[in-house]
Every structure is written in C-alpha cells, then in structure tokens.
Amino acid sequence: MSLTYISQQIVVYSGIIFLILGIFGNTMNAYVFSSVTAYRQVPSTFYFLVQSIFESIFLIINLLPRVIAFSYGYDFTSVSPQWCKLRQAILTISGSVSITVICLCAVDQYLVTSSNAAFRHMSRIKVSYRILLAVIIFWCLHSIPFYLYFDISPITRTCGSLNAALTIYLPIYFVLMFWVFPMLITSVFGRLTYRNIRQTIALADQRADRQLIKMTFSELIRTLVCCTPLATFHIYNTITSGIAKDQDRILKEYLAYTIISSIATFQYVSSFFIFLFSSSRFRRRVKGSLYFKQQTNSIVPTI
C-alpha cells in the first residue's frame, strides 16, 4: 500500500465525515442562534451565527471538490482556471471571516464584563452589524490577489499561485492569521475578561455571560489546537524549501501534510459540539429544537 494511496483515502473519508458533521453542526448553530430571541440580541451570538455560515461555505468549497477529485479522478481546479481562482478566493474570505468573528467574540466578552459603562455600551448589536460589514469588505479586498494570481500551472497542471510574492506571503498569512493572531487575542482578552469578572461584584445575568465566555474562549483554544500543527508545517516547509528532497521524503511530507490539514479542517466542524459541551443553555435550546414537547403537538378534542 503506497503512501499516495493512504493520503488519498484520508482525504476522501475524512472529507466525507467532516462534511456531514460540519454541515449538520453549523446548520444547527445557525438555526438556534437565529431562532432564539435572546441570542439574536447579543453581539457574541450574532458573531457565532456568522461564523457558522462562513464555516459551512468553507467546508463545501474546500471538501466537496477534493472528495470528488480523489474519488472519481476529476479535479475541477485542474480543468477550469476560473474555478481555480474563485475557489481560492472564497476559501480565503470564508476562513478569514470565520477566525475574525471568533476573535471579535473575545473582544465583545471583554466589553460586556467591563465595569466601564462606556465600554459596555460599545457591545451593541447595531455596532456588530457595522463591524461585520467592514470585516467582510476587508477580506474581500484581501482576496483579490488570490483571484488574480492563482491559476493552473502549465507544468504540473495543478491549481496554485503563479506569483512569487504571493507564494511567499501564503505561509506567512496562515501563520499570522490562524495561529499568532488567535493566540494573542486569547491571552490578552482572556486575561482582561477574567480580571473584569474577578473585579465585578455582580454581573447582569451572570450565569449566561459566563457561558458565553466559555463558548468564546473554547472556540479560540480549539482554533489554536487545530492550527498549530499546520502552522508548524508551514514554518518547516519554508525553512526546508531550498533543500533538495528525494521522492520518498516528498511522499512522506505529503502524507504528513494530509493528516495535519485534516486536523486543521476540524476547526470548521467542531463549533456545534464545543457549544454543546461548554453551555448548558445551548444544550437546552438544541434539545428544544430537536425534540418537540408532547403537549405542544397534542390535539385536544372539543366537546
């Protein structure tokens, strides 16, 4: 059994499992956060809703073509230059927006728990709408070089960056955006939020606030755990890029990259299950959505 075959099987089976679990989980997140009135008025849960939508987009655009390519041997990105460009741009936007709104949740929790009334006033749903619009516009503009310079290589016939500067920028962007940035946000605003809670004698609806804090920082820690191996691989790949590698080493590195990238993809799948684990209120909402009470559906005969 070759290393290439093992890598292909990992891509296919992990892709199918992650796609099913991710779409189900993110759909449940979107339904709960959009249907419960208390959640719709809170900036953090609004960010969770947006995160679920963009994570679903990322999973569909990323995993579905890969599963088809490795299962049936038809890779759309190697046939259509426009799809090669558009796919990479969408993945960049959806992945970046997803991680940004998670970090915004951490900032919002700091604002909500602050003893400063001016800071608490900044945590409003209307402000969140404006911030989200600015975030989406920024990452759309950021993705323009990806659309312009990604294309099908005339040598390898695979989709990739044909611009040297963008090729150098890609690992830097991933390490900073998906590793360094969440690490800084977690350490800085986690500490500040904890200090606010310790200094505040009584928070309004304290139990709910604490549950949102657990949900937010569980998401950030999940991101760090999932992305650290891939960030490390990018650093290793950059350091060893000038070294001549034999075929055996290339295949081993490809297998390692396949496993590590599957771990990184898990962050787009696990939000729903992390929310279930970290929030009893969220579990009750999910149970209320999945299991309808018998008296609600019962028909009472009139006499």
Short mmCIF file of C-alpha atoms in Angstrom, two decimals:
data_model
loop_
_atom_site.label_atom_id
_atom_site.label_comp_id
_atom_site.label_asym_id
_atom_site.label_seq_id
_atom_site.Cartn_x
_atom_site.Cartn_y
_atom_site.Cartn_z
CA MET A 1 0.00 0.00 0.00
CA SER A 2 1.68 3.25 -1.16
CA LEU A 3 1.84 6.50 0.79
CA THR A 4 -0.02 8.25 -2.02
CA TYR A 5 -2.93 5.82 -1.74
CA ILE A 6 -3.06 6.26 2.06
CA SER A 7 -3.11 10.04 1.63
CA GLN A 8 -5.95 9.83 -0.88
CA GLN A 9 -8.03 7.63 1.43
CA ILE A 10 -7.50 10.03 4.33
CA VAL A 11 -8.70 12.92 2.15
CA VAL A 12 -11.79 11.04 0.95
CA TYR A 13 -13.01 9.56 4.24
CA SER A 14 -12.12 12.49 6.48
CA GLY A 15 -13.68 14.82 3.90
CA ILE A 16 -16.97 12.90 3.84
CA ILE A 17 -17.16 12.66 7.65
CA PHE A 18 -16.21 16.30 8.21
CA LEU A 19 -18.62 17.47 5.53
CA ILE A 20 -21.58 15.63 7.06
CA LEU A 21 -20.78 16.58 10.67
CA GLY A 22 -19.84 20.14 9.77
CA ILE A 23 -22.92 20.93 7.71
CA PHE A 24 -25.19 19.39 10.35
CA GLY A 25 -23.47 21.18 13.24
CA ASN A 26 -23.26 24.57 11.54
CA THR A 27 -26.89 24.30 10.39
CA MET A 28 -27.94 23.61 13.98
CA ASN A 29 -25.86 26.57 15.17
CA ALA A 30 -27.43 28.86 12.60
CA TYR A 31 -30.94 27.67 13.48
CA VAL A 32 -30.51 28.07 17.24
CA PHE A 33 -28.74 31.43 17.11
CA SER A 34 -31.23 32.87 14.61
CA SER A 35 -34.45 31.47 16.10
CA VAL A 36 -33.93 32.22 19.80
CA THR A 37 -34.81 35.84 20.58
CA ALA A 38 -32.33 36.13 23.45
CA TYR A 39 -29.49 35.05 21.18
CA ARG A 40 -30.42 37.42 18.35
CA GLN A 41 -29.89 40.48 20.54
CA VAL A 42 -26.38 39.57 21.75
CA PRO A 43 -23.33 40.55 19.64
CA SER A 44 -21.33 37.43 20.58
CA THR A 45 -24.04 35.02 19.47
CA PHE A 46 -24.54 37.07 16.31
CA TYR A 47 -20.84 36.50 15.61
CA PHE A 48 -21.37 32.79 16.28
CA LEU A 49 -24.17 32.79 13.69
CA VAL A 50 -21.93 34.44 11.11
CA GLN A 51 -19.12 32.04 11.97
CA SER A 52 -21.39 29.03 11.33
CA ILE A 53 -22.44 30.38 7.93
CA PHE A 54 -18.90 31.02 6.73
CA GLU A 55 -17.63 27.73 8.13
CA SER A 56 -20.30 25.91 6.11
CA ILE A 57 -19.19 27.78 2.99
CA PHE A 58 -15.57 26.84 3.69
CA LEU A 59 -16.41 23.16 4.16
CA ILE A 60 -18.48 22.90 0.99
CA ILE A 61 -15.98 24.75 -1.22
CA ASN A 62 -12.96 23.01 0.30
CA LEU A 63 -14.02 19.42 0.95
CA LEU A 64 -16.61 18.57 -1.69
CA PRO A 65 -14.33 19.18 -4.73
CA ARG A 66 -11.47 17.32 -3.02
CA VAL A 67 -13.63 14.28 -2.26
CA ILE A 68 -14.85 14.23 -5.89
CA ALA A 69 -11.30 14.66 -7.21
CA PHE A 70 -9.82 11.80 -5.18
CA SER A 71 -12.86 9.52 -5.54
CA TYR A 72 -13.57 9.92 -9.25
CA GLY A 73 -10.33 11.42 -10.55
CA TYR A 74 -11.96 14.62 -11.83
CA ASP A 75 -10.39 17.76 -10.35
CA PHE A 76 -12.33 20.86 -11.36
CA THR A 77 -9.46 23.13 -10.28
CA SER A 78 -7.17 21.45 -12.83
CA VAL A 79 -9.66 21.96 -15.64
CA SER A 80 -11.22 25.38 -15.08
CA PRO A 81 -8.92 28.36 -14.41
CA GLN A 82 -11.88 30.45 -13.25
CA TRP A 83 -12.90 27.85 -10.68
CA CYS A 84 -9.27 27.60 -9.53
CA LYS A 85 -9.22 31.37 -8.92
CA LEU A 86 -12.72 31.64 -7.47
CA ARG A 87 -12.31 28.67 -5.12
CA GLN A 88 -9.15 30.05 -3.57
CA ALA A 89 -10.69 33.50 -3.14
CA ILE A 90 -13.80 32.05 -1.45
CA LEU A 91 -11.70 29.85 0.85
CA THR A 92 -9.59 32.84 1.84
CA ILE A 93 -12.64 35.00 2.57
CA SER A 94 -14.62 32.36 4.46
CA GLY A 95 -11.67 31.15 6.53
CA SER A 96 -10.54 34.68 7.41
CA VAL A 97 -14.03 35.93 8.29
CA SER A 98 -14.61 32.86 10.46
CA ILE A 99 -11.46 33.36 12.55
CA THR A 100 -12.03 37.13 12.72
CA VAL A 101 -15.52 36.87 14.20
CA ILE A 102 -14.26 34.38 16.80
CA CYS A 103 -11.69 36.96 17.87
CA LEU A 104 -14.40 39.63 17.86
CA CYS A 105 -16.38 37.46 20.27
CA ALA A 106 -13.45 37.55 22.69
CA VAL A 107 -13.26 41.34 22.42
CA ASP A 108 -17.02 41.59 22.96
CA GLN A 109 -16.83 39.48 26.12
CA TYR A 110 -14.24 41.88 27.48
CA LEU A 111 -16.54 44.81 26.72
CA VAL A 112 -19.61 43.15 28.25
CA THR A 113 -17.84 42.29 31.52
CA SER A 114 -16.13 45.67 31.86
CA SER A 115 -17.02 47.88 34.83
CA ASN A 116 -16.72 50.88 32.49
CA ALA A 117 -20.17 51.84 31.21
CA ALA A 118 -18.72 53.34 28.02
CA PHE A 119 -17.07 50.01 27.16
CA ARG A 120 -20.27 48.07 27.87
CA HIS A 121 -22.18 50.49 25.64
CA MET A 122 -19.89 49.54 22.75
CA SER A 123 -21.23 45.96 22.92
CA ARG A 124 -24.37 46.54 20.86
CA ILE A 125 -25.89 44.53 18.05
CA LYS A 126 -26.00 47.54 15.69
CA VAL A 127 -22.28 48.11 16.21
CA SER A 128 -21.71 44.43 15.43
CA TYR A 129 -23.52 44.79 12.11
CA ARG A 130 -21.20 47.63 11.07
CA ILE A 131 -18.09 45.82 12.23
CA LEU A 132 -19.09 42.68 10.33
CA LEU A 133 -19.69 44.68 7.15
CA ALA A 134 -16.23 46.23 7.45
CA VAL A 135 -14.67 42.81 8.10
CA ILE A 136 -16.29 41.22 5.03
CA ILE A 137 -15.28 44.15 2.80
CA PHE A 138 -11.70 43.99 4.09
CA TRP A 139 -11.29 40.26 3.47
CA CYS A 140 -12.93 40.52 0.05
CA LEU A 141 -10.35 43.14 -0.92
CA HIS A 142 -7.63 40.98 0.60
CA SER A 143 -8.68 38.04 -1.58
CA ILE A 144 -8.27 39.95 -4.86
CA PRO A 145 -4.60 38.93 -5.33
CA PHE A 146 -5.59 35.31 -4.75
CA TYR A 147 -8.14 35.57 -7.55
CA LEU A 148 -5.71 37.33 -9.87
CA TYR A 149 -2.59 35.21 -9.35
CA PHE A 150 -3.95 31.72 -8.73
CA ASP A 151 -4.12 29.69 -11.91
CA ILE A 152 -3.45 26.25 -13.38
CA SER A 153 0.28 25.66 -13.62
CA PRO A 154 1.36 24.80 -17.20
CA ILE A 155 3.97 22.41 -15.77
CA THR A 156 2.18 20.48 -13.02
CA ARG A 157 -1.39 21.09 -14.30
CA THR A 158 -2.50 21.83 -10.74
CA CYS A 159 -4.09 24.93 -9.24
CA GLY A 160 -1.66 27.13 -7.37
CA SER A 161 -0.06 30.52 -7.04
CA LEU A 162 1.88 31.63 -10.11
CA ASN A 163 3.14 34.77 -8.39
CA ALA A 164 6.39 34.51 -6.40
CA ALA A 165 5.45 37.21 -3.89
CA LEU A 166 2.05 35.63 -3.20
CA THR A 167 3.67 32.21 -2.79
CA ILE A 168 5.94 33.66 -0.10
CA TYR A 169 3.03 35.51 1.50
CA LEU A 170 0.74 32.46 1.81
CA PRO A 171 2.50 30.66 4.72
CA ILE A 172 3.10 34.00 6.47
CA TYR A 173 -0.60 34.84 6.15
CA PHE A 174 -1.67 31.47 7.55
CA VAL A 175 0.75 31.52 10.50
CA LEU A 176 -0.19 35.07 11.46
CA MET A 177 -3.93 34.83 10.86
CA PHE A 178 -4.69 31.36 12.18
CA TRP A 179 -2.03 30.97 14.85
CA VAL A 180 -0.35 34.16 16.11
CA PHE A 181 -3.45 36.37 15.99
CA PRO A 182 -5.78 33.94 17.88
CA MET A 183 -3.00 33.29 20.40
CA LEU A 184 -2.63 36.99 21.14
CA ILE A 185 -6.39 37.53 21.34
CA THR A 186 -6.83 34.56 23.68
CA SER A 187 -4.02 35.57 26.02
CA VAL A 188 -4.77 39.32 26.10
CA PHE A 189 -8.56 39.45 26.15
CA GLY A 190 -8.87 36.21 28.10
CA ARG A 191 -6.81 37.73 30.88
CA LEU A 192 -8.68 41.04 30.71
CA THR A 193 -12.08 39.34 30.76
CA TYR A 194 -11.05 37.17 33.72
CA ARG A 195 -9.88 40.28 35.56
CA ASN A 196 -13.21 42.00 34.85
CA ILE A 197 -15.15 39.07 36.28
CA ARG A 198 -12.98 38.97 39.38
CA GLN A 199 -13.39 42.71 39.97
CA THR A 200 -17.10 42.90 39.22
CA ILE A 201 -19.28 42.06 42.21
CA ALA A 202 -22.47 41.31 40.30
CA LEU A 203 -22.95 40.95 36.54
CA ALA A 204 -26.38 41.15 34.98
CA ASP A 205 -27.44 37.65 34.04
CA GLN A 206 -24.03 36.47 35.24
CA ARG A 207 -24.58 32.78 34.51
CA ALA A 208 -25.42 33.44 30.85
CA ASP A 209 -22.42 35.74 30.49
CA ARG A 210 -20.12 33.10 31.93
CA GLN A 211 -21.49 30.53 29.49
CA LEU A 212 -20.83 32.82 26.53
CA ILE A 213 -17.31 33.41 27.83
CA LYS A 214 -16.73 29.64 28.00
CA MET A 215 -18.11 29.21 24.47
CA THR A 216 -15.95 32.01 23.09
CA PHE A 217 -12.64 31.01 24.58
CA SER A 218 -13.28 27.31 23.95
CA GLU A 219 -13.57 28.26 20.27
CA LEU A 220 -10.29 30.16 20.35
CA ILE A 221 -8.46 27.35 22.13
CA ARG A 222 -9.90 24.89 19.60
CA THR A 223 -8.53 27.04 16.78
CA LEU A 224 -5.07 27.11 18.33
CA VAL A 225 -5.04 23.33 18.85
CA CYS A 226 -6.20 22.60 15.30
CA CYS A 227 -4.00 25.16 13.53
CA THR A 228 -0.75 24.79 15.48
CA PRO A 229 0.36 21.61 13.59
CA LEU A 230 -0.35 23.21 10.20
CA ALA A 231 1.37 26.45 11.17
CA THR A 232 4.39 24.42 12.29
CA PHE A 233 4.36 22.52 8.98
CA HIS A 234 4.30 25.80 7.02
CA ILE A 235 7.28 27.06 9.02
CA TYR A 236 9.13 23.78 8.41
CA ASN A 237 8.29 23.86 4.70
CA THR A 238 9.57 27.42 4.40
CA ILE A 239 12.83 26.56 6.16
CA THR A 240 13.45 23.46 4.02
CA SER A 241 12.28 24.95 0.72
CA GLY A 242 15.85 25.31 -0.53
CA ILE A 243 16.82 21.73 0.30
CA ALA A 244 16.85 19.06 -2.41
CA LYS A 245 14.39 16.29 -1.44
CA ASP A 246 14.14 12.78 -2.81
CA GLN A 247 10.85 11.18 -3.84
CA ASP A 248 10.49 9.22 -0.60
CA ARG A 249 10.79 12.35 1.53
CA ILE A 250 8.32 14.22 -0.67
CA LEU A 251 5.74 11.43 -0.28
CA LYS A 252 6.23 11.33 3.49
CA GLU A 253 5.82 15.08 3.75
CA TYR A 254 2.69 14.89 1.59
CA LEU A 255 1.23 12.26 3.91
CA ALA A 256 2.09 14.40 6.93
CA TYR A 257 0.50 17.43 5.27
CA THR A 258 -2.67 15.45 4.51
CA ILE A 259 -3.05 14.40 8.14
CA ILE A 260 -2.22 17.84 9.51
CA SER A 261 -4.55 19.66 7.10
CA SER A 262 -7.36 17.29 8.16
CA ILE A 263 -6.73 18.30 11.76
CA ALA A 264 -6.86 21.97 10.75
CA THR A 265 -10.14 21.41 8.88
CA PHE A 266 -11.66 20.02 12.09
CA GLN A 267 -11.95 23.57 13.44
CA TYR A 268 -14.68 24.23 10.85
CA VAL A 269 -16.56 21.14 12.00
CA SER A 270 -16.43 21.24 15.79
CA SER A 271 -18.15 24.50 16.81
CA PHE A 272 -21.53 22.88 17.42
CA PHE A 273 -20.07 20.15 19.60
CA ILE A 274 -17.95 22.64 21.56
CA PHE A 275 -21.05 24.73 22.24
CA LEU A 276 -22.91 21.63 23.41
CA PHE A 277 -20.08 20.77 25.78
CA SER A 278 -19.49 24.26 27.18
CA SER A 279 -23.03 25.67 27.56
CA SER A 280 -25.97 24.05 29.31
CA ARG A 281 -28.29 26.76 27.96
CA PHE A 282 -27.25 25.96 24.39
CA ARG A 283 -27.89 22.25 25.05
CA ARG A 284 -31.40 23.06 26.22
CA ARG A 285 -32.04 25.11 23.10
CA VAL A 286 -30.83 22.29 20.88
CA LYS A 287 -32.98 19.74 22.70
CA GLY A 288 -35.94 22.06 22.31
CA SER A 289 -35.28 22.25 18.58
CA LEU A 290 -34.80 18.52 18.03
CA TYR A 291 -37.43 17.13 20.40
CA PHE A 292 -40.82 18.79 20.47
CA LYS A 293 -42.84 18.56 23.65
CA GLN A 294 -45.73 16.15 23.52
CA GLN A 295 -48.26 18.66 24.82
CA THR A 296 -47.35 21.12 22.05
CA ASN A 297 -48.23 18.63 19.33
CA SER A 298 -51.20 17.02 21.05
CA ILE A 299 -54.72 17.67 19.79
CA VAL A 300 -57.29 18.41 22.48
CA PRO A 301 -60.82 17.41 21.36
CA THR A 302 -63.58 19.92 21.91
CA ILE A 303 -66.82 18.72 23.45
#
